[in-house]
Amino acid sequence: DMRPPDGKTIQTKNLAFILERGGYMLLLTVLACACAIVAAGLSAKIAANFSAIIRSQVFGKVETFSLIEFDKFSTASLITRSTNDINQIQTVFLLVLRTALIAPVTVIAGFIMSAAKSVPMTLTILYPFPILIVASVVAAKVVFPLFVVIQQKVDHLTLVAREGLTGIRVVRAFNRQKSENERFQKINDSLTKTAITVNRYCAILAPLIAVVMN
Protein backbone atom coordinates (compact mmCIF):
# COMPACT_ATOMS: atom_id res chain seq x y z
CA ASP A 1 0.00 0.00 0.00
CA MET A 2 1.01 3.58 -0.59
CA ARG A 3 0.00 6.24 1.93
CA PRO A 4 -0.44 9.76 0.55
CA PRO A 5 0.03 12.83 2.81
CA ASP A 6 -3.63 12.85 3.91
CA GLY A 7 -3.23 9.39 5.47
CA LYS A 8 -5.71 7.63 3.16
CA THR A 9 -4.76 4.30 1.60
CA ILE A 10 -4.56 3.73 -2.14
CA GLN A 11 -5.04 0.03 -2.90
CA THR A 12 -2.44 -1.31 -5.31
CA LYS A 13 -2.01 -4.93 -4.19
CA ASN A 14 -5.18 -6.46 -5.67
CA LEU A 15 -3.94 -6.22 -9.24
CA ALA A 16 -5.81 -9.39 -10.29
CA PHE A 17 -9.15 -7.81 -9.35
CA ILE A 18 -8.28 -4.64 -11.30
CA LEU A 19 -7.25 -6.62 -14.37
CA GLU A 20 -10.36 -8.80 -14.18
CA ARG A 21 -12.79 -5.88 -13.94
CA GLY A 22 -10.77 -3.89 -16.48
CA GLY A 23 -10.98 -6.84 -18.85
CA TYR A 24 -14.75 -6.98 -18.44
CA MET A 25 -14.99 -3.24 -19.17
CA LEU A 26 -12.79 -3.58 -22.26
CA LEU A 27 -14.84 -6.53 -23.49
CA LEU A 28 -18.08 -4.61 -22.99
CA THR A 29 -16.62 -1.62 -24.85
CA VAL A 30 -15.64 -3.78 -27.85
CA LEU A 31 -19.08 -5.41 -27.78
CA ALA A 32 -20.78 -2.01 -27.64
CA CYS A 33 -18.72 -0.79 -30.61
CA ALA A 34 -19.62 -3.89 -32.62
CA CYS A 35 -23.30 -3.46 -31.80
CA ALA A 36 -23.13 0.24 -32.74
CA ILE A 37 -21.58 -0.62 -36.12
CA VAL A 38 -24.21 -3.28 -36.84
CA ALA A 39 -27.02 -0.96 -35.71
CA ALA A 40 -25.71 1.87 -37.90
CA GLY A 41 -25.52 -0.42 -40.93
CA LEU A 42 -29.00 -1.87 -40.40
CA SER A 43 -30.58 1.54 -39.76
CA ALA A 44 -28.94 2.99 -42.89
CA LYS A 45 -30.18 0.09 -45.00
CA ILE A 46 -33.71 0.33 -43.57
CA ALA A 47 -33.81 4.11 -44.11
CA ALA A 48 -32.56 3.76 -47.70
CA ASN A 49 -35.16 1.09 -48.51
CA PHE A 50 -37.85 3.20 -46.82
CA SER A 51 -37.01 6.25 -48.96
CA ALA A 52 -36.86 4.08 -52.11
CA ILE A 53 -40.39 2.84 -51.44
CA ILE A 54 -41.70 6.36 -50.78
CA ARG A 55 -39.96 7.74 -53.89
CA SER A 56 -41.52 5.00 -56.02
CA GLN A 57 -44.97 5.65 -54.57
CA VAL A 58 -44.66 9.42 -55.07
CA PHE A 59 -43.58 8.92 -58.69
CA GLY A 60 -46.47 6.53 -59.28
CA LYS A 61 -48.89 9.02 -57.75
CA VAL A 62 -47.57 11.88 -59.87
CA GLU A 63 -48.12 9.83 -63.02
CA THR A 64 -51.83 9.70 -62.21
CA PHE A 65 -52.13 13.51 -61.91
CA SER A 66 -54.34 15.43 -64.28
CA LEU A 67 -53.08 18.51 -66.16
CA ILE A 68 -54.83 20.75 -63.62
CA GLU A 69 -52.97 19.06 -60.78
CA PHE A 70 -49.67 19.47 -62.64
CA ASP A 71 -50.37 23.19 -62.96
CA LYS A 72 -51.22 23.37 -59.26
CA PHE A 73 -47.96 21.79 -58.01
CA SER A 74 -45.61 22.82 -60.86
CA THR A 75 -42.99 20.50 -62.33
CA ALA A 76 -40.18 22.02 -60.24
CA SER A 77 -42.09 21.40 -57.02
CA LEU A 78 -42.85 17.80 -57.98
CA ILE A 79 -39.16 17.18 -58.76
CA THR A 80 -38.17 18.61 -55.37
CA ARG A 81 -40.80 16.53 -53.58
CA SER A 82 -39.56 13.37 -55.29
CA THR A 83 -35.87 13.98 -54.58
CA ASN A 84 -34.83 16.50 -51.92
CA ASP A 85 -37.94 16.18 -49.74
CA ILE A 86 -37.68 12.40 -49.61
CA ASN A 87 -33.98 12.67 -48.78
CA GLN A 88 -34.96 14.87 -45.83
CA ILE A 89 -37.49 12.25 -44.71
CA GLN A 90 -34.79 9.59 -44.99
CA THR A 91 -32.45 11.67 -42.81
CA VAL A 92 -35.12 12.16 -40.14
CA PHE A 93 -36.09 8.49 -40.23
CA LEU A 94 -32.42 7.51 -39.82
CA LEU A 95 -32.10 9.92 -36.90
CA VAL A 96 -35.16 8.36 -35.26
CA LEU A 97 -33.74 4.86 -35.65
CA ARG A 98 -30.32 5.80 -34.29
CA THR A 99 -31.22 8.30 -31.56
CA ALA A 100 -34.89 8.84 -30.78
CA LEU A 101 -35.62 5.17 -30.01
CA ILE A 102 -32.59 4.94 -27.71
CA ALA A 103 -33.02 8.24 -25.85
CA PRO A 104 -36.12 7.30 -23.76
CA VAL A 105 -34.51 4.03 -22.67
CA THR A 106 -31.30 5.84 -21.74
CA VAL A 107 -33.11 8.55 -19.78
CA ILE A 108 -35.40 6.15 -17.89
CA ALA A 109 -32.58 3.71 -17.11
CA GLY A 110 -30.33 6.59 -16.07
CA PHE A 111 -32.92 7.94 -13.64
CA ILE A 112 -33.56 4.51 -12.12
CA MET A 113 -29.88 3.65 -11.70
CA SER A 114 -29.05 7.11 -10.39
CA ALA A 115 -31.95 7.13 -7.92
CA ALA A 116 -30.85 3.72 -6.63
CA LYS A 117 -27.54 5.30 -5.61
CA SER A 118 -28.69 8.71 -4.37
CA VAL A 119 -32.00 10.51 -4.76
CA PRO A 120 -30.60 14.02 -3.98
CA MET A 121 -27.89 13.57 -6.61
CA THR A 122 -30.50 12.35 -9.08
CA LEU A 123 -32.37 15.64 -8.73
CA THR A 124 -29.36 17.47 -10.19
CA ILE A 125 -30.27 15.90 -13.54
CA LEU A 126 -33.33 18.17 -13.59
CA TYR A 127 -31.27 21.38 -13.42
CA PRO A 128 -30.32 21.51 -17.14
CA PHE A 129 -33.95 21.08 -18.26
CA PRO A 130 -34.57 24.86 -18.66
CA ILE A 131 -31.69 24.94 -21.16
CA LEU A 132 -33.31 22.12 -23.14
CA ILE A 133 -36.66 23.93 -23.06
CA VAL A 134 -35.08 27.13 -24.41
CA ALA A 135 -33.28 25.18 -27.14
CA SER A 136 -36.55 23.46 -28.10
CA VAL A 137 -38.41 26.78 -28.29
CA VAL A 138 -35.71 28.30 -30.51
CA ALA A 139 -35.83 25.24 -32.77
CA ALA A 140 -39.63 25.36 -33.01
CA LYS A 141 -39.96 29.13 -33.50
CA VAL A 142 -36.89 29.91 -35.61
CA VAL A 143 -35.26 26.86 -37.18
CA PHE A 144 -38.28 24.85 -38.34
CA PRO A 145 -39.88 27.78 -40.25
CA LEU A 146 -36.56 28.37 -42.00
CA PHE A 147 -36.60 24.79 -43.24
CA VAL A 148 -39.94 25.53 -44.92
CA VAL A 149 -38.41 28.61 -46.56
CA ILE A 150 -35.49 26.50 -47.78
CA GLN A 151 -37.84 24.00 -49.41
CA GLN A 152 -39.64 26.82 -51.21
CA LYS A 153 -36.36 28.27 -52.45
CA VAL A 154 -35.18 24.84 -53.60
CA ASP A 155 -38.40 24.62 -55.65
CA HIS A 156 -37.66 28.01 -57.19
CA LEU A 157 -34.03 27.09 -57.89
CA THR A 158 -35.10 23.86 -59.58
CA LEU A 159 -37.61 25.81 -61.70
CA VAL A 160 -35.01 28.36 -62.82
CA ALA A 161 -32.44 25.66 -63.63
CA ARG A 162 -35.00 23.60 -65.55
CA GLU A 163 -36.18 26.59 -67.58
CA GLY A 164 -32.62 27.58 -68.40
CA LEU A 165 -31.64 24.10 -69.54
CA THR A 166 -34.77 23.27 -71.53
CA GLY A 167 -34.77 26.67 -73.21
CA ILE A 168 -31.02 26.87 -73.84
CA ARG A 169 -31.50 27.30 -77.62
CA VAL A 170 -33.80 30.29 -77.10
CA VAL A 171 -31.46 31.78 -74.51
CA ARG A 172 -28.54 31.56 -76.92
CA ALA A 173 -30.58 32.82 -79.85
CA PHE A 174 -31.48 36.02 -77.98
CA ASN A 175 -28.09 36.28 -76.24
CA ARG A 176 -29.67 36.10 -72.78
CA GLN A 177 -26.93 34.04 -71.11
CA LYS A 178 -25.86 36.86 -68.79
CA SER A 179 -29.39 37.64 -67.57
CA GLU A 180 -30.13 33.94 -67.03
CA ASN A 181 -26.91 33.57 -65.03
CA GLU A 182 -27.85 36.59 -62.91
CA ARG A 183 -31.34 35.19 -62.39
CA PHE A 184 -29.96 31.82 -61.26
CA GLN A 185 -27.28 33.45 -59.09
CA LYS A 186 -29.87 35.59 -57.30
CA ILE A 187 -32.02 32.67 -56.12
CA ASN A 188 -28.90 30.56 -55.51
CA ASP A 189 -27.41 33.22 -53.20
CA SER A 190 -30.73 33.58 -51.38
CA LEU A 191 -30.93 29.82 -50.81
CA THR A 192 -27.31 29.71 -49.67
CA LYS A 193 -27.79 32.51 -47.10
CA THR A 194 -30.89 30.84 -45.66
CA ALA A 195 -29.16 27.45 -45.47
CA ILE A 196 -26.13 29.00 -43.74
CA THR A 197 -28.42 30.65 -41.19
CA VAL A 198 -30.14 27.34 -40.44
CA ASN A 199 -26.82 25.53 -40.14
CA ARG A 200 -25.50 28.17 -37.74
CA TYR A 201 -28.47 27.59 -35.44
CA CYS A 202 -28.00 23.83 -35.72
CA ALA A 203 -24.26 24.17 -35.07
CA ILE A 204 -25.13 25.80 -31.73
CA LEU A 205 -28.22 23.84 -30.71
CA ALA A 206 -27.03 20.30 -31.51
CA PRO A 207 -23.79 20.42 -29.45
CA LEU A 208 -25.58 22.33 -26.68
CA ILE A 209 -28.25 19.66 -26.34
CA ALA A 210 -25.65 16.89 -26.52
CA VAL A 211 -23.51 18.48 -23.80
CA VAL A 212 -26.50 19.08 -21.53
CA MET A 213 -27.80 15.54 -22.01
CA ASN A 214 -24.39 13.98 -21.39
PDB file of C-alpha atoms in Angstrom:
ATOM      1  CA  ASP A   1       0.000   0.000   0.000  1.00  0.00           C
ATOM      2  CA  MET A   2       1.013   3.580  -0.593  1.00  0.00           C
ATOM      3  CA  ARG A   3      -0.001   6.241   1.925  1.00  0.00           C
ATOM      4  CA  PRO A   4      -0.437   9.763   0.551  1.00  0.00           C
ATOM      5  CA  PRO A   5       0.028  12.833   2.807  1.00  0.00           C
ATOM      6  CA  ASP A   6      -3.627  12.850   3.914  1.00  0.00           C
ATOM      7  CA  GLY A   7      -3.232   9.394   5.468  1.00  0.00           C
ATOM      8  CA  LYS A   8      -5.715   7.634   3.161  1.00  0.00           C
ATOM      9  CA  THR A   9      -4.761   4.300   1.599  1.00  0.00           C
ATOM     10  CA  ILE A  10      -4.561   3.730  -2.143  1.00  0.00           C
ATOM     11  CA  GLN A  11      -5.037   0.033  -2.896  1.00  0.00           C
ATOM     12  CA  THR A  12      -2.436  -1.312  -5.313  1.00  0.00           C
ATOM     13  CA  LYS A  13      -2.011  -4.932  -4.191  1.00  0.00           C
ATOM     14  CA  ASN A  14      -5.179  -6.464  -5.666  1.00  0.00           C
ATOM     15  CA  LEU A  15      -3.945  -6.225  -9.240  1.00  0.00           C
ATOM     16  CA  ALA A  16      -5.810  -9.386 -10.292  1.00  0.00           C
ATOM     17  CA  PHE A  17      -9.155  -7.809  -9.351  1.00  0.00           C
ATOM     18  CA  ILE A  18      -8.285  -4.641 -11.300  1.00  0.00           C
ATOM     19  CA  LEU A  19      -7.255  -6.618 -14.374  1.00  0.00           C
ATOM     20  CA  GLU A  20     -10.360  -8.795 -14.184  1.00  0.00           C
ATOM     21  CA  ARG A  21     -12.790  -5.876 -13.944  1.00  0.00           C
ATOM     22  CA  GLY A  22     -10.775  -3.889 -16.475  1.00  0.00           C
ATOM     23  CA  GLY A  23     -10.978  -6.845 -18.851  1.00  0.00           C
ATOM     24  CA  TYR A  24     -14.745  -6.977 -18.439  1.00  0.00           C
ATOM     25  CA  MET A  25     -14.986  -3.241 -19.171  1.00  0.00           C
ATOM     26  CA  LEU A  26     -12.791  -3.580 -22.261  1.00  0.00           C
ATOM     27  CA  LEU A  27     -14.842  -6.527 -23.489  1.00  0.00           C
ATOM     28  CA  LEU A  28     -18.084  -4.610 -22.995  1.00  0.00           C
ATOM     29  CA  THR A  29     -16.619  -1.619 -24.850  1.00  0.00           C
ATOM     30  CA  VAL A  30     -15.644  -3.779 -27.846  1.00  0.00           C
ATOM     31  CA  LEU A  31     -19.081  -5.414 -27.783  1.00  0.00           C
ATOM     32  CA  ALA A  32     -20.782  -2.008 -27.637  1.00  0.00           C
ATOM     33  CA  CYS A  33     -18.723  -0.786 -30.614  1.00  0.00           C
ATOM     34  CA  ALA A  34     -19.618  -3.892 -32.619  1.00  0.00           C
ATOM     35  CA  CYS A  35     -23.304  -3.459 -31.802  1.00  0.00           C
ATOM     36  CA  ALA A  36     -23.128   0.237 -32.740  1.00  0.00           C
ATOM     37  CA  ILE A  37     -21.581  -0.616 -36.124  1.00  0.00           C
ATOM     38  CA  VAL A  38     -24.207  -3.283 -36.836  1.00  0.00           C
ATOM     39  CA  ALA A  39     -27.018  -0.964 -35.709  1.00  0.00           C
ATOM     40  CA  ALA A  40     -25.712   1.872 -37.899  1.00  0.00           C
ATOM     41  CA  GLY A  41     -25.523  -0.420 -40.927  1.00  0.00           C
ATOM     42  CA  LEU A  42     -28.996  -1.868 -40.400  1.00  0.00           C
ATOM     43  CA  SER A  43     -30.580   1.543 -39.756  1.00  0.00           C
ATOM     44  CA  ALA A  44     -28.942   2.994 -42.890  1.00  0.00           C
ATOM     45  CA  LYS A  45     -30.185   0.086 -45.001  1.00  0.00           C
ATOM     46  CA  ILE A  46     -33.708   0.325 -43.570  1.00  0.00           C
ATOM     47  CA  ALA A  47     -33.810   4.106 -44.111  1.00  0.00           C
ATOM     48  CA  ALA A  48     -32.565   3.757 -47.701  1.00  0.00           C
ATOM     49  CA  ASN A  49     -35.164   1.090 -48.510  1.00  0.00           C
ATOM     50  CA  PHE A  50     -37.847   3.198 -46.822  1.00  0.00           C
ATOM     51  CA  SER A  51     -37.007   6.247 -48.958  1.00  0.00           C
ATOM     52  CA  ALA A  52     -36.864   4.082 -52.106  1.00  0.00           C
ATOM     53  CA  ILE A  53     -40.395   2.841 -51.439  1.00  0.00           C
ATOM     54  CA  ILE A  54     -41.696   6.365 -50.783  1.00  0.00           C
ATOM     55  CA  ARG A  55     -39.964   7.744 -53.892  1.00  0.00           C
ATOM     56  CA  SER A  56     -41.516   5.001 -56.023  1.00  0.00           C
ATOM     57  CA  GLN A  57     -44.973   5.650 -54.574  1.00  0.00           C
ATOM     58  CA  VAL A  58     -44.660   9.416 -55.071  1.00  0.00           C
ATOM     59  CA  PHE A  59     -43.578   8.922 -58.690  1.00  0.00           C
ATOM     60  CA  GLY A  60     -46.468   6.530 -59.279  1.00  0.00           C
ATOM     61  CA  LYS A  61     -48.895   9.020 -57.748  1.00  0.00           C
ATOM     62  CA  VAL A  62     -47.568  11.884 -59.865  1.00  0.00           C
ATOM     63  CA  GLU A  63     -48.118   9.826 -63.023  1.00  0.00           C
ATOM     64  CA  THR A  64     -51.829   9.698 -62.210  1.00  0.00           C
ATOM     65  CA  PHE A  65     -52.134  13.508 -61.913  1.00  0.00           C
ATOM     66  CA  SER A  66     -54.338  15.433 -64.278  1.00  0.00           C
ATOM     67  CA  LEU A  67     -53.080  18.509 -66.157  1.00  0.00           C
ATOM     68  CA  ILE A  68     -54.835  20.747 -63.624  1.00  0.00           C
ATOM     69  CA  GLU A  69     -52.966  19.061 -60.777  1.00  0.00           C
ATOM     70  CA  PHE A  70     -49.671  19.466 -62.643  1.00  0.00           C
ATOM     71  CA  ASP A  71     -50.369  23.188 -62.959  1.00  0.00           C
ATOM     72  CA  LYS A  72     -51.221  23.366 -59.263  1.00  0.00           C
ATOM     73  CA  PHE A  73     -47.961  21.791 -58.013  1.00  0.00           C
ATOM     74  CA  SER A  74     -45.608  22.816 -60.863  1.00  0.00           C
ATOM     75  CA  THR A  75     -42.992  20.499 -62.331  1.00  0.00           C
ATOM     76  CA  ALA A  76     -40.180  22.018 -60.242  1.00  0.00           C
ATOM     77  CA  SER A  77     -42.093  21.403 -57.023  1.00  0.00           C
ATOM     78  CA  LEU A  78     -42.846  17.801 -57.982  1.00  0.00           C
ATOM     79  CA  ILE A  79     -39.161  17.183 -58.764  1.00  0.00           C
ATOM     80  CA  THR A  80     -38.173  18.606 -55.366  1.00  0.00           C
ATOM     81  CA  ARG A  81     -40.801  16.527 -53.576  1.00  0.00           C
ATOM     82  CA  SER A  82     -39.564  13.366 -55.291  1.00  0.00           C
ATOM     83  CA  THR A  83     -35.874  13.984 -54.576  1.00  0.00           C
ATOM     84  CA  ASN A  84     -34.831  16.502 -51.924  1.00  0.00           C
ATOM     85  CA  ASP A  85     -37.942  16.180 -49.736  1.00  0.00           C
ATOM     86  CA  ILE A  86     -37.678  12.396 -49.611  1.00  0.00           C
ATOM     87  CA  ASN A  87     -33.976  12.673 -48.783  1.00  0.00           C
ATOM     88  CA  GLN A  88     -34.963  14.868 -45.830  1.00  0.00           C
ATOM     89  CA  ILE A  89     -37.490  12.254 -44.715  1.00  0.00           C
ATOM     90  CA  GLN A  90     -34.794   9.590 -44.985  1.00  0.00           C
ATOM     91  CA  THR A  91     -32.447  11.675 -42.810  1.00  0.00           C
ATOM     92  CA  VAL A  92     -35.118  12.161 -40.138  1.00  0.00           C
ATOM     93  CA  PHE A  93     -36.085   8.485 -40.227  1.00  0.00           C
ATOM     94  CA  LEU A  94     -32.422   7.506 -39.822  1.00  0.00           C
ATOM     95  CA  LEU A  95     -32.097   9.915 -36.896  1.00  0.00           C
ATOM     96  CA  VAL A  96     -35.156   8.360 -35.256  1.00  0.00           C
ATOM     97  CA  LEU A  97     -33.739   4.861 -35.647  1.00  0.00           C
ATOM     98  CA  ARG A  98     -30.315   5.803 -34.290  1.00  0.00           C
ATOM     99  CA  THR A  99     -31.221   8.298 -31.556  1.00  0.00           C
ATOM    100  CA  ALA A 100     -34.890   8.835 -30.780  1.00  0.00           C
ATOM    101  CA  LEU A 101     -35.622   5.173 -30.013  1.00  0.00           C
ATOM    102  CA  ILE A 102     -32.591   4.937 -27.706  1.00  0.00           C
ATOM    103  CA  ALA A 103     -33.019   8.237 -25.853  1.00  0.00           C
ATOM    104  CA  PRO A 104     -36.120   7.297 -23.758  1.00  0.00           C
ATOM    105  CA  VAL A 105     -34.512   4.025 -22.670  1.00  0.00           C
ATOM    106  CA  THR A 106     -31.301   5.839 -21.745  1.00  0.00           C
ATOM    107  CA  VAL A 107     -33.114   8.552 -19.779  1.00  0.00           C
ATOM    108  CA  ILE A 108     -35.396   6.152 -17.887  1.00  0.00           C
ATOM    109  CA  ALA A 109     -32.585   3.711 -17.110  1.00  0.00           C
ATOM    110  CA  GLY A 110     -30.330   6.590 -16.065  1.00  0.00           C
ATOM    111  CA  PHE A 111     -32.923   7.944 -13.636  1.00  0.00           C
ATOM    112  CA  ILE A 112     -33.556   4.511 -12.119  1.00  0.00           C
ATOM    113  CA  MET A 113     -29.875   3.645 -11.695  1.00  0.00           C
ATOM    114  CA  SER A 114     -29.046   7.113 -10.390  1.00  0.00           C
ATOM    115  CA  ALA A 115     -31.947   7.131  -7.916  1.00  0.00           C
ATOM    116  CA  ALA A 116     -30.846   3.721  -6.628  1.00  0.00           C
ATOM    117  CA  LYS A 117     -27.544   5.302  -5.612  1.00  0.00           C
ATOM    118  CA  SER A 118     -28.687   8.710  -4.374  1.00  0.00           C
ATOM    119  CA  VAL A 119     -32.000  10.514  -4.764  1.00  0.00           C
ATOM    120  CA  PRO A 120     -30.603  14.022  -3.981  1.00  0.00           C
ATOM    121  CA  MET A 121     -27.894  13.568  -6.608  1.00  0.00           C
ATOM    122  CA  THR A 122     -30.501  12.354  -9.082  1.00  0.00           C
ATOM    123  CA  LEU A 123     -32.371  15.639  -8.733  1.00  0.00           C
ATOM    124  CA  THR A 124     -29.360  17.468 -10.192  1.00  0.00           C
ATOM    125  CA  ILE A 125     -30.271  15.904 -13.537  1.00  0.00           C
ATOM    126  CA  LEU A 126     -33.333  18.166 -13.593  1.00  0.00           C
ATOM    127  CA  TYR A 127     -31.265  21.383 -13.421  1.00  0.00           C
ATOM    128  CA  PRO A 128     -30.321  21.512 -17.139  1.00  0.00           C
ATOM    129  CA  PHE A 129     -33.946  21.075 -18.258  1.00  0.00           C
ATOM    130  CA  PRO A 130     -34.566  24.857 -18.661  1.00  0.00           C
ATOM    131  CA  ILE A 131     -31.688  24.941 -21.164  1.00  0.00           C
ATOM    132  CA  LEU A 132     -33.311  22.115 -23.137  1.00  0.00           C
ATOM    133  CA  ILE A 133     -36.660  23.935 -23.064  1.00  0.00           C
ATOM    134  CA  VAL A 134     -35.083  27.133 -24.408  1.00  0.00           C
ATOM    135  CA  ALA A 135     -33.283  25.175 -27.144  1.00  0.00           C
ATOM    136  CA  SER A 136     -36.554  23.461 -28.097  1.00  0.00           C
ATOM    137  CA  VAL A 137     -38.414  26.782 -28.287  1.00  0.00           C
ATOM    138  CA  VAL A 138     -35.713  28.297 -30.514  1.00  0.00           C
ATOM    139  CA  ALA A 139     -35.828  25.243 -32.768  1.00  0.00           C
ATOM    140  CA  ALA A 140     -39.632  25.359 -33.013  1.00  0.00           C
ATOM    141  CA  LYS A 141     -39.964  29.128 -33.502  1.00  0.00           C
ATOM    142  CA  VAL A 142     -36.893  29.913 -35.612  1.00  0.00           C
ATOM    143  CA  VAL A 143     -35.261  26.859 -37.175  1.00  0.00           C
ATOM    144  CA  PHE A 144     -38.280  24.845 -38.344  1.00  0.00           C
ATOM    145  CA  PRO A 145     -39.884  27.782 -40.245  1.00  0.00           C
ATOM    146  CA  LEU A 146     -36.562  28.375 -41.996  1.00  0.00           C
ATOM    147  CA  PHE A 147     -36.602  24.787 -43.241  1.00  0.00           C
ATOM    148  CA  VAL A 148     -39.944  25.533 -44.917  1.00  0.00           C
ATOM    149  CA  VAL A 149     -38.406  28.608 -46.562  1.00  0.00           C
ATOM    150  CA  ILE A 150     -35.487  26.497 -47.775  1.00  0.00           C
ATOM    151  CA  GLN A 151     -37.839  23.996 -49.407  1.00  0.00           C
ATOM    152  CA  GLN A 152     -39.640  26.815 -51.213  1.00  0.00           C
ATOM    153  CA  LYS A 153     -36.355  28.269 -52.445  1.00  0.00           C
ATOM    154  CA  VAL A 154     -35.176  24.839 -53.604  1.00  0.00           C
ATOM    155  CA  ASP A 155     -38.397  24.616 -55.645  1.00  0.00           C
ATOM    156  CA  HIS A 156     -37.656  28.006 -57.189  1.00  0.00           C
ATOM    157  CA  LEU A 157     -34.029  27.088 -57.890  1.00  0.00           C
ATOM    158  CA  THR A 158     -35.100  23.865 -59.580  1.00  0.00           C
ATOM    159  CA  LEU A 159     -37.608  25.807 -61.698  1.00  0.00           C
ATOM    160  CA  VAL A 160     -35.007  28.356 -62.821  1.00  0.00           C
ATOM    161  CA  ALA A 161     -32.442  25.657 -63.628  1.00  0.00           C
ATOM    162  CA  ARG A 162     -34.998  23.595 -65.555  1.00  0.00           C
ATOM    163  CA  GLU A 163     -36.181  26.593 -67.577  1.00  0.00           C
ATOM    164  CA  GLY A 164     -32.616  27.577 -68.401  1.00  0.00           C
ATOM    165  CA  LEU A 165     -31.641  24.096 -69.536  1.00  0.00           C
ATOM    166  CA  THR A 166     -34.765  23.267 -71.534  1.00  0.00           C
ATOM    167  CA  GLY A 167     -34.770  26.673 -73.205  1.00  0.00           C
ATOM    168  CA  ILE A 168     -31.018  26.872 -73.838  1.00  0.00           C
ATOM    169  CA  ARG A 169     -31.502  27.298 -77.621  1.00  0.00           C
ATOM    170  CA  VAL A 170     -33.803  30.289 -77.099  1.00  0.00           C
ATOM    171  CA  VAL A 171     -31.459  31.776 -74.505  1.00  0.00           C
ATOM    172  CA  ARG A 172     -28.535  31.564 -76.917  1.00  0.00           C
ATOM    173  CA  ALA A 173     -30.582  32.822 -79.849  1.00  0.00           C
ATOM    174  CA  PHE A 174     -31.482  36.025 -77.978  1.00  0.00           C
ATOM    175  CA  ASN A 175     -28.089  36.281 -76.244  1.00  0.00           C
ATOM    176  CA  ARG A 176     -29.665  36.104 -72.783  1.00  0.00           C
ATOM    177  CA  GLN A 177     -26.927  34.045 -71.110  1.00  0.00           C
ATOM    178  CA  LYS A 178     -25.865  36.857 -68.788  1.00  0.00           C
ATOM    179  CA  SER A 179     -29.390  37.641 -67.571  1.00  0.00           C
ATOM    180  CA  GLU A 180     -30.127  33.936 -67.026  1.00  0.00           C
ATOM    181  CA  ASN A 181     -26.907  33.570 -65.028  1.00  0.00           C
ATOM    182  CA  GLU A 182     -27.854  36.586 -62.914  1.00  0.00           C
ATOM    183  CA  ARG A 183     -31.344  35.186 -62.393  1.00  0.00           C
ATOM    184  CA  PHE A 184     -29.956  31.823 -61.257  1.00  0.00           C
ATOM    185  CA  GLN A 185     -27.282  33.453 -59.086  1.00  0.00           C
ATOM    186  CA  LYS A 186     -29.870  35.585 -57.297  1.00  0.00           C
ATOM    187  CA  ILE A 187     -32.022  32.667 -56.119  1.00  0.00           C
ATOM    188  CA  ASN A 188     -28.896  30.557 -55.507  1.00  0.00           C
ATOM    189  CA  ASP A 189     -27.406  33.217 -53.199  1.00  0.00           C
ATOM    190  CA  SER A 190     -30.730  33.579 -51.385  1.00  0.00           C
ATOM    191  CA  LEU A 191     -30.932  29.820 -50.807  1.00  0.00           C
ATOM    192  CA  THR A 192     -27.308  29.714 -49.666  1.00  0.00           C
ATOM    193  CA  LYS A 193     -27.791  32.508 -47.101  1.00  0.00           C
ATOM    194  CA  THR A 194     -30.894  30.838 -45.657  1.00  0.00           C
ATOM    195  CA  ALA A 195     -29.160  27.450 -45.472  1.00  0.00           C
ATOM    196  CA  ILE A 196     -26.129  28.997 -43.741  1.00  0.00           C
ATOM    197  CA  THR A 197     -28.425  30.652 -41.191  1.00  0.00           C
ATOM    198  CA  VAL A 198     -30.137  27.339 -40.436  1.00  0.00           C
ATOM    199  CA  ASN A 199     -26.816  25.532 -40.141  1.00  0.00           C
ATOM    200  CA  ARG A 200     -25.498  28.169 -37.741  1.00  0.00           C
ATOM    201  CA  TYR A 201     -28.469  27.590 -35.442  1.00  0.00           C
ATOM    202  CA  CYS A 202     -28.004  23.827 -35.721  1.00  0.00           C
ATOM    203  CA  ALA A 203     -24.262  24.170 -35.075  1.00  0.00           C
ATOM    204  CA  ILE A 204     -25.130  25.795 -31.733  1.00  0.00           C
ATOM    205  CA  LEU A 205     -28.219  23.840 -30.711  1.00  0.00           C
ATOM    206  CA  ALA A 206     -27.028  20.300 -31.510  1.00  0.00           C
ATOM    207  CA  PRO A 207     -23.787  20.419 -29.450  1.00  0.00           C
ATOM    208  CA  LEU A 208     -25.576  22.335 -26.683  1.00  0.00           C
ATOM    209  CA  ILE A 209     -28.249  19.664 -26.343  1.00  0.00           C
ATOM    210  CA  ALA A 210     -25.646  16.889 -26.523  1.00  0.00           C
ATOM    211  CA  VAL A 211     -23.506  18.478 -23.801  1.00  0.00           C
ATOM    212  CA  VAL A 212     -26.501  19.077 -21.534  1.00  0.00           C
ATOM    213  CA  MET A 213     -27.801  15.539 -22.006  1.00  0.00           C
ATOM    214  CA  ASN A 214     -24.391  13.982 -21.395  1.00  0.00           C
TER     215      ASN A 214
END
